[in-house]
Every structure is written in structure tokens, then in C-alpha cells.
Coordinates of C-alpha atoms (C1' of nucleotides) in Angstrom, one line a residue:
Chain I
M1 CA -101.6 106.8 16.9
T2 CA -102.2 103.6 15.2
S3 CA -101.2 101.7 12.1
G4 CA -102.1 102.5 8.6
S5 CA -98.6 101.3 8.3
V6 CA -97.7 100.3 4.8
A7 CA -95.0 97.6 5.2
K8 CA -92.0 97.5 3.0
P9 CA -93.2 96.0 -0.3
L10 CA -92.2 92.4 -1.1
S11 CA -89.3 91.7 -3.4
K12 CA -89.9 90.2 -6.8
T13 CA -88.5 86.9 -5.7
R14 CA -91.0 86.6 -2.8
L15 CA -93.9 87.8 -4.9
E16 CA -93.2 85.1 -7.5
L17 CA -92.8 82.3 -5.0
I18 CA -96.0 83.4 -3.3
E19 CA -97.8 83.2 -6.7
A20 CA -96.3 79.8 -7.5
A21 CA -97.1 78.4 -4.0
G22 CA -100.6 79.6 -4.4
R23 CA -101.1 77.8 -7.7
L24 CA -99.5 74.7 -6.4
S25 CA -101.9 74.8 -3.4
Q26 CA -105.0 75.0 -5.5
L27 CA -103.6 72.4 -7.9
V28 CA -103.8 69.8 -5.1
G29 CA -107.3 71.1 -4.2
R30 CA -106.4 73.4 -1.3
P31 CA -107.3 77.0 -1.0
R32 CA -104.9 79.3 -2.8
T33 CA -104.4 81.4 0.3
I34 CA -102.9 78.5 2.2
G35 CA -100.1 78.2 -0.3
Q36 CA -99.6 82.0 -0.5
I37 CA -99.2 82.3 3.2
F38 CA -96.7 79.5 3.4
G39 CA -94.8 81.0 0.5
L40 CA -94.7 84.3 2.1
L41 CA -93.4 82.9 5.4
Y42 CA -90.9 80.6 3.9
L43 CA -89.0 83.4 2.4
S44 CA -89.5 85.7 5.3
P45 CA -86.3 86.4 7.3
R46 CA -88.4 87.3 10.4
A47 CA -91.6 85.9 11.8
L48 CA -94.7 87.9 10.8
T49 CA -97.9 88.8 12.5
L50 CA -101.4 88.0 11.3
D51 CA -101.9 91.7 10.4
E52 CA -98.7 91.7 8.4
I53 CA -99.7 88.6 6.5
S54 CA -103.1 90.1 5.9
E55 CA -101.6 93.3 4.6
L56 CA -98.8 91.9 2.5
L57 CA -101.1 89.3 0.8
E58 CA -104.0 91.7 0.6
I59 CA -106.4 89.2 2.2
S60 CA -108.7 89.7 5.1
K61 CA -107.5 89.0 8.6
A62 CA -110.1 86.3 8.8
S63 CA -108.6 84.5 5.9
A64 CA -105.1 84.9 7.4
S65 CA -106.4 83.4 10.6
T66 CA -108.0 80.4 9.2
G67 CA -105.1 79.9 6.8
T68 CA -102.5 80.0 9.4
R69 CA -104.4 77.6 11.6
Q70 CA -104.7 75.1 8.8
L71 CA -100.9 75.4 8.2
M72 CA -100.2 74.9 11.8
A73 CA -102.3 71.8 11.9
L74 CA -100.0 70.4 9.3
H75 CA -96.9 71.6 11.2
A76 CA -96.0 73.6 8.1
I77 CA -95.7 76.8 10.1
R78 CA -95.4 77.5 13.8
Q79 CA -96.0 80.3 16.3
V80 CA -93.1 82.2 17.9
W81 CA -93.6 84.1 21.1
K82 CA -91.8 87.4 21.4
P83 CA -91.6 88.4 25.1
G84 CA -93.5 91.6 25.8
D85 CA -95.6 91.4 22.7
R86 CA -99.1 90.1 22.6
K87 CA -99.2 89.3 19.0
D88 CA -98.7 85.9 17.5
F89 CA -95.6 85.8 15.3
L90 CA -95.6 83.1 12.6
E91 CA -92.7 81.5 10.8
A92 CA -92.4 78.7 8.4
E93 CA -91.1 75.3 9.4
P94 CA -87.6 75.5 7.8
E95 CA -87.3 71.7 7.2
L96 CA -89.4 70.9 4.2
R97 CA -88.9 67.2 5.0
E98 CA -90.7 67.7 8.3
I99 CA -93.6 69.2 6.5
I100 CA -93.9 66.2 4.2
R101 CA -93.6 63.9 7.2
G102 CA -96.4 65.9 8.8
V103 CA -98.7 65.7 5.8
Y104 CA -98.1 62.0 5.6
Q105 CA -98.6 61.2 9.2
L106 CA -101.5 63.5 9.9
F107 CA -103.3 63.3 6.6
L108 CA -102.3 60.6 4.3
A109 CA -101.7 57.7 6.7
P110 CA -105.2 57.9 8.3
K111 CA -106.8 58.2 4.9
L112 CA -104.9 55.0 3.8
T113 CA -106.0 52.9 6.7
K114 CA -109.5 54.1 6.3
T115 CA -109.4 53.1 2.7
R116 CA -108.2 49.6 3.6
G117 CA -111.2 49.2 5.9
R118 CA -113.5 50.5 3.2
I119 CA -112.3 48.0 0.6
D120 CA -112.8 45.1 3.1
L121 CA -116.3 46.4 3.7
L122 CA -117.0 46.5 0.0
L123 CA -116.0 42.8 -0.2
E124 CA -118.6 42.0 2.4
T125 CA -121.2 44.1 0.6
L126 CA -120.4 42.2 -2.5
D127 CA -121.2 38.9 -0.7
G128 CA -124.5 40.4 0.4
D129 CA -125.2 41.4 -3.2
R130 CA -124.7 37.9 -4.4
K131 CA -126.8 36.3 -1.7
S132 CA -129.6 38.8 -2.3
G133 CA -129.5 37.9 -6.0
A134 CA -128.7 41.5 -7.0
I135 CA -125.9 40.2 -9.1
D136 CA -125.2 36.9 -11.0
D137 CA -122.2 34.8 -10.4
E138 CA -120.2 36.2 -13.3
E139 CA -120.5 39.7 -12.1
Y140 CA -119.7 38.5 -8.6
R141 CA -116.4 36.9 -9.7
F142 CA -115.5 39.9 -11.8
C143 CA -116.1 42.5 -9.0
R144 CA -114.4 40.3 -6.5
D145 CA -111.3 40.1 -8.6
R146 CA -111.2 43.9 -9.1
L147 CA -111.7 44.6 -5.4
L148 CA -108.9 42.2 -4.6
Q149 CA -106.7 44.1 -7.0
M150 CA -107.5 47.3 -5.3
S151 CA -106.8 45.7 -1.9
N152 CA -103.5 44.5 -3.2
L153 CA -102.4 47.9 -4.5
Q154 CA -103.6 49.6 -1.4
G155 CA -101.4 47.4 0.7
K156 CA -98.3 48.1 -1.4
V157 CA -98.9 51.8 -1.3
E158 CA -99.2 51.7 2.4
K159 CA -95.8 50.0 2.6
V160 CA -94.0 52.0 0.0
L161 CA -95.0 55.5 1.1
P162 CA -93.3 55.6 4.5
L163 CA -90.2 54.0 2.8
A164 CA -90.1 56.7 0.1
E165 CA -90.3 59.4 2.7
K166 CA -87.1 58.0 4.3
F167 CA -85.2 58.6 1.1
L168 CA -86.0 62.3 1.0
Chain B
M1 CA -138.3 52.8 -31.8
T2 CA -135.8 54.4 -29.5
S3 CA -134.4 54.3 -26.0
G4 CA -136.2 55.5 -22.9
S5 CA -134.5 52.3 -21.7
V6 CA -133.9 52.2 -18.0
A7 CA -130.8 50.1 -17.5
K8 CA -130.6 47.5 -14.8
P9 CA -129.9 49.3 -11.5
L10 CA -126.4 49.1 -10.1
S11 CA -125.6 46.8 -7.2
K12 CA -125.0 48.2 -3.8
T13 CA -121.3 47.4 -4.1
R14 CA -120.9 49.4 -7.3
L15 CA -122.9 52.3 -5.9
E16 CA -120.6 52.5 -2.9
L17 CA -117.4 52.3 -4.9
I18 CA -118.7 55.0 -7.2
E19 CA -119.4 57.2 -4.3
A20 CA -116.0 56.5 -2.7
A21 CA -114.2 57.1 -6.0
G22 CA -116.0 60.4 -6.4
R23 CA -115.0 61.6 -3.0
L24 CA -111.4 60.5 -3.6
S25 CA -111.4 62.4 -6.8
Q26 CA -112.5 65.7 -5.4
L27 CA -110.2 65.1 -2.4
V28 CA -107.3 65.5 -4.8
G29 CA -108.9 68.5 -6.5
R30 CA -110.5 66.8 -9.5
P31 CA -114.1 67.0 -10.4
R32 CA -116.2 64.3 -8.6
T33 CA -117.6 63.0 -11.9
I34 CA -114.2 61.9 -13.0
G35 CA -113.9 59.5 -10.1
Q36 CA -117.4 58.4 -10.4
I37 CA -117.1 57.4 -14.0
F38 CA -113.9 55.5 -13.3
G39 CA -115.5 53.7 -10.3
L40 CA -118.5 52.8 -12.5
L41 CA -116.3 51.4 -15.2
Y42 CA -113.8 49.6 -13.0
L43 CA -116.5 47.4 -11.6
S44 CA -118.3 47.0 -14.9
P45 CA -118.1 43.5 -16.4
R46 CA -118.8 44.9 -19.9
A47 CA -117.7 48.2 -21.6
L48 CA -120.3 50.9 -21.4
T49 CA -121.4 53.6 -23.8
L50 CA -121.5 57.3 -23.1
D51 CA -125.3 57.2 -22.8
E52 CA -125.2 54.4 -20.3
I53 CA -122.7 56.2 -18.2
S54 CA -124.8 59.3 -18.4
E55 CA -127.9 57.4 -17.4
L56 CA -126.4 55.3 -14.6
L57 CA -124.6 58.2 -13.0
E58 CA -127.5 60.6 -13.6
I59 CA -125.2 63.2 -15.2
S60 CA -125.5 64.9 -18.5
K61 CA -124.0 63.4 -21.6
A62 CA -121.8 66.5 -21.9
S63 CA -120.3 65.7 -18.5
A64 CA -119.9 62.1 -19.4
S65 CA -118.1 63.1 -22.6
T66 CA -115.6 65.5 -20.9
G67 CA -115.1 63.2 -18.0
T68 CA -114.3 60.2 -20.2
R69 CA -111.9 62.2 -22.3
Q70 CA -110.0 63.4 -19.3
L71 CA -109.8 59.8 -18.0
M72 CA -108.6 58.7 -21.4
A73 CA -105.9 61.3 -21.4
L74 CA -104.6 59.7 -18.2
H75 CA -104.9 56.2 -19.8
A76 CA -107.2 55.3 -16.9
I77 CA -109.9 54.1 -19.3
R78 CA -109.9 53.2 -23.0
Q79 CA -112.2 52.9 -25.9
V80 CA -113.3 49.5 -27.2
W81 CA -114.7 49.1 -30.7
K82 CA -117.6 46.7 -31.2
P83 CA -117.9 45.8 -34.9
G84 CA -121.1 46.9 -36.4
D85 CA -121.8 49.5 -33.6
R86 CA -121.2 53.2 -34.1
K87 CA -121.1 53.9 -30.4
D88 CA -117.9 54.3 -28.3
F89 CA -117.7 51.6 -25.7
L90 CA -115.6 52.5 -22.7
E91 CA -113.8 50.3 -20.2
A92 CA -111.5 50.8 -17.3
E93 CA -107.8 50.0 -17.6
P94 CA -107.6 46.9 -15.5
E95 CA -104.1 47.3 -14.3
L96 CA -104.2 50.0 -11.6
R97 CA -100.4 50.2 -11.7
E98 CA -100.6 51.3 -15.3
I99 CA -102.9 54.1 -14.3
I100 CA -100.4 55.3 -11.6
R101 CA -97.6 55.1 -14.2
G102 CA -99.7 57.2 -16.5
V103 CA -100.5 59.8 -13.9
Y104 CA -96.9 60.1 -13.1
Q105 CA -95.5 60.2 -16.6
L106 CA -98.2 62.4 -18.2
F107 CA -98.9 64.7 -15.2
L108 CA -96.5 64.6 -12.4
A109 CA -93.2 64.3 -14.2
P110 CA -93.7 67.3 -16.5
K111 CA -94.9 69.3 -13.5
L112 CA -91.7 68.4 -11.6
T113 CA -89.3 69.4 -14.3
K114 CA -91.2 72.7 -14.7
T115 CA -90.8 73.2 -11.0
R116 CA -87.1 72.7 -11.3
G117 CA -86.8 75.3 -13.9
R118 CA -89.0 77.7 -11.9
I119 CA -86.7 77.4 -8.9
D120 CA -83.6 78.1 -10.9
L121 CA -85.4 81.1 -12.3
L122 CA -86.2 82.3 -8.9
L123 CA -82.6 82.1 -8.0
E124 CA -81.8 84.4 -10.9
T125 CA -84.6 86.8 -9.9
L126 CA -83.1 86.9 -6.5
D127 CA -79.7 88.0 -7.8
G128 CA -81.6 90.7 -9.7
D129 CA -83.4 91.8 -6.5
R130 CA -80.1 92.2 -4.8
K131 CA -78.4 94.1 -7.5
S132 CA -81.4 96.4 -7.8
G133 CA -81.1 97.1 -4.1
A134 CA -84.6 95.7 -3.4
I135 CA -83.2 93.5 -0.7
D136 CA -80.3 93.8 1.7
D137 CA -77.5 91.2 2.0
E138 CA -79.1 89.5 5.0
E139 CA -82.4 88.9 3.2
Y140 CA -80.5 87.8 0.1
R141 CA -78.5 85.1 1.9
F142 CA -81.7 84.0 3.8
C143 CA -83.8 83.6 0.6
R144 CA -80.9 82.0 -1.3
D145 CA -80.6 79.4 1.4
R146 CA -84.3 78.6 1.4
L147 CA -84.4 78.4 -2.4
L148 CA -81.5 76.0 -2.4
Q149 CA -83.3 73.9 0.2
M150 CA -86.3 73.8 -2.2
S151 CA -84.1 72.9 -5.1
N152 CA -82.5 70.1 -3.0
L153 CA -85.8 68.6 -2.0
Q154 CA -87.1 68.9 -5.6
G155 CA -84.2 66.9 -6.9
K156 CA -84.7 64.1 -4.4
V157 CA -88.4 63.9 -5.1
E158 CA -87.7 63.7 -8.8
K159 CA -85.4 60.7 -8.1
V160 CA -87.5 58.9 -5.5
L161 CA -90.9 59.0 -7.2
P162 CA -90.0 56.8 -10.2
L163 CA -88.2 54.5 -7.9
A164 CA -91.3 54.2 -5.6
E165 CA -93.4 53.4 -8.6
K166 CA -91.3 50.4 -9.4
F167 CA -92.1 48.9 -6.0
L168 CA -95.9 48.9 -6.6
Chain N
dC1 C1' -113.5 98.8 36.5
dG2 C1' -113.3 100.6 31.2
dG3 C1' -110.9 100.2 27.0
dA4 C1' -107.7 98.8 23.6
dA5 C1' -105.4 95.1 21.1
dC6 C1' -105.5 90.8 19.9
dG7 C1' -107.3 86.2 17.5
dT8 C1' -111.4 83.7 16.3
dT9 C1' -116.1 82.7 14.7
dC10 C1' -120.1 83.2 12.0
dA11 C1' -123.5 84.6 8.5
dG12 C1' -123.5 86.6 4.0
dT13 C1' -121.2 87.3 -0.4
dT14 C1' -118.2 86.4 -4.1
dC15 C1' -116.0 83.7 -7.3
dG16 C1' -114.2 79.9 -10.0
dG17 C1' -114.9 75.8 -11.9
dA18 C1' -118.1 72.0 -12.8
dT19 C1' -122.3 70.9 -15.0
dT20 C1' -125.8 71.5 -18.4
dG21 C1' -128.8 72.2 -22.8
dA22 C1' -128.4 73.5 -27.1
dA23 C1' -125.7 74.1 -31.2
dT24 C1' -122.2 71.9 -34.0
dG25 C1' -119.6 68.5 -36.4
dA26 C1' -118.8 63.9 -38.2
dA27 C1' -120.1 59.6 -39.7
dT28 C1' -123.3 56.4 -41.5
dA29 C1' -127.7 54.7 -43.5
dC30 C1' -131.4 55.4 -46.5
Chain P
dG1 C1' -128.9 64.1 -51.8
dT2 C1' -131.6 64.0 -46.6
dA3 C1' -132.2 62.0 -42.3
dT4 C1' -130.2 59.6 -38.1
dT5 C1' -127.2 58.7 -34.7
dC6 C1' -123.5 59.5 -32.5
dA7 C1' -119.7 62.6 -29.8
dT8 C1' -118.0 67.1 -28.9
dT9 C1' -118.0 72.0 -28.1
dC10 C1' -119.7 76.3 -26.4
dA11 C1' -122.2 79.8 -23.7
dA12 C1' -125.0 80.1 -19.8
dT13 C1' -126.1 78.4 -15.3
dC14 C1' -125.4 76.5 -11.0
dC15 C1' -123.1 75.1 -6.9
dG16 C1' -120.0 74.9 -3.3
dA17 C1' -116.1 76.4 -1.2
dA18 C1' -113.2 80.4 -0.2
dC19 C1' -113.3 84.8 1.3
dT20 C1' -115.0 88.8 3.8
dG21 C1' -116.8 92.2 7.5
dA22 C1' -118.8 92.5 11.6
dA23 C1' -119.6 90.7 16.0
dC24 C1' -117.5 88.2 19.7
dG25 C1' -114.5 86.5 23.5
dT26 C1' -110.2 87.1 25.7
dT27 C1' -106.3 89.1 27.6
dC28 C1' -103.7 92.8 28.9
dC29 C1' -103.0 97.7 30.3
dG30 C1' -104.3 102.1 32.5

DNA sequence: CGGAACGTTCAGTTCGGATTGAATGAATAC
DNA sequence: GTATTCATTCAATCCGAACTGAACGTTCCG
């Protein structure tokens, strides 16, 4: 005899947080489901299985799978092994600070160093543009100035962000 | 005798920055055009008209219009009036710091205070859930703890962000 | 051996938001 | 007044990413 099990419905509080987390998620350009899954788990007293997530959120198991894997990549949720059970149980990382740290280290920081390299490359491209006569001297100086401004800001951001994280 | 004018093609440098800015824009969940327009203007020695933007970026004038208005709402670009010309001329805000300030004040800060209110509301909803018997005491305490954690982090973020901005 | 219970992957569909062309409005020139 | 030249708005279209169902691989159990 198998499932068909309709799990206990979610409390109003959890439903509202799920909705808010979903909106926040797509506000920053991520799929809504990601936020919903995290919201669900963050207010869940016990770790949940893929099937439970899929059922409670009314999304396909495929979505639940991809969503949870993305969240795990950010260390926002983790797997919990219950002895004698083959299912994966998932729970939210309780320390929100850790999640922020993870997002920074795994996502932001690499992006920032890449950006630095890209700006330097643009400065070289600019020299090429001048030598090839694609731009006159006035435009050269103007662009160079702006690119240096970008470089300057980029460096400061790279220094301030890890510092700011400390203060959370 | 009207346009059909094909403007001077963009230098490689500007093309690359436009592309990068576009990607950055949609990375944070905004339309690519927004970033492209700003990238174009930021490396433009002179202010450009809507038609020029539309032509150089190969997008419709409608897109250029909505895009520039969004950027103006963030104070990332501004209008420049040339006497004797009815067209709007647009130029990028040169101070990148100002743009960050604008994004924070006009966009992030309101969102943060709203979030604070929303968390407080969730705490009330949680009390309601308990009184209505929707959740047992264990779940109540668990959820309450997590919501307080959120509230705590939210407060710190609200304090750290303006501080971090100072250091740029 | 099956076979059941998992999680994952992949091709197809769906859906939301960006983009567009055409209509509209506003301002100027004649 | 009418005609032009702008920017904006709106409905319709388009596009890409999120989501889905089905097929798959794997592991465990009998």
C-alpha cells in the first residue's frame, strides 16, 4: 500500500514565508521555486524528503530535485541521513550568516575577480582601438578615465564586501 | 531631408563594455537592455539621443524609452538639454558611487524596511496559528526562534549597508 | 535474479516578462 | 489652424528560462 498521503497542511505562517521567500528569490533573478523551497525548510521543525517538498509546494519532483541541488551548492540547505531510510532528508542551514558567507565565497567573490580581469582587458582593448585609429585621442582619454574609475570602484568593493560580512 | 543616418560604428572597447554591462544587468534580474544602455552612455564622450541609442544598440525606440526612464529613476543617467534642440540628450552619471547610493536609497532601503515589517507581521501570524491550534507548542517555539533569527539578521543588514556605502 | 523505491536527467511545454510596432500625446514650427 | 518631430504608452508578440512528465540509472530488498 503506497502513498497518496496528503501531508498535514502548512500553517499560515509557513505559507506566508514561503510566498515571501519566493518573491525575494525572483526579485534577485533566481527561480521562484528556489526561494520557496528554502522558506519551507527554514520553518520546518524536521527535515523533509523530496516527495514531501514536491507535495507541500505543489511542484514536480523534478523541480524539487533541481531546486534542492542548487540550494545545496550554496550551502543554504543540507542533506541529513536517517539510518534505515533510503530517502534523502533535507533541512535548512540554520545559520543565516553562513548562507551569506557561502553566497559571497562561492558566487560573488569569483565574479568580482573576473570583473577585475575584464576591466584590465578593456584597458588593453582601448589601447588597441587607439592604435588602430578606431578612436581619436579625445575619446581615448575619456574612455580611459571612465575605465579607471570603474577599476577604482571595483577594487573598493572587493575590499569592503568581506569586511561588511564580518559585521553581520 | 531626414535621417537614414548610420552613425559612426562603436569601438571594440565600447562594444565589449556594452555586452558585459548587459550580462551583469540580467545577472541581477534586470532586463539586459538596461545594462546595455548604461554601458553605452558611460563610455560616450557626448550625450546621446533616444534615436541614437536605439540605432547603436539595435533595439526599438520603445525599448530605449522604457530603459532610459528606468535608469533615470535610479539616477544612473540624466537628461541634458541642448538649447535649440527638442530632443532629449542622455548621459551617464559619471560618479559610480552616486549610482550605488541611488540604488540603495531608492530601491534597497525601502525594501529593507518593508521586510522588517513583514517579519514582525509573521510573528503575529505565528501567535494566531498557535491560538487557533494550527500548530503545536514545539512547532511554535521552533518557528518563533527562526523568525527572530531573521529579524536579527535583518536589523544588522539594515545597519551595515549604509555604513559599507560610506567606505566606497 | 526480478522488482520496488529512490534521485536525476532530458526533451517538450508553459509561462512571465522583455521587446516591438502602432497608436497616442505633447510640443513646436509653419 | 495643420503639419512635424519628438517621447511615451499600450496591446500583441516573442523569447528564454522555469517547470514538467517520462525515461533512466542506481541502490536496496525479497
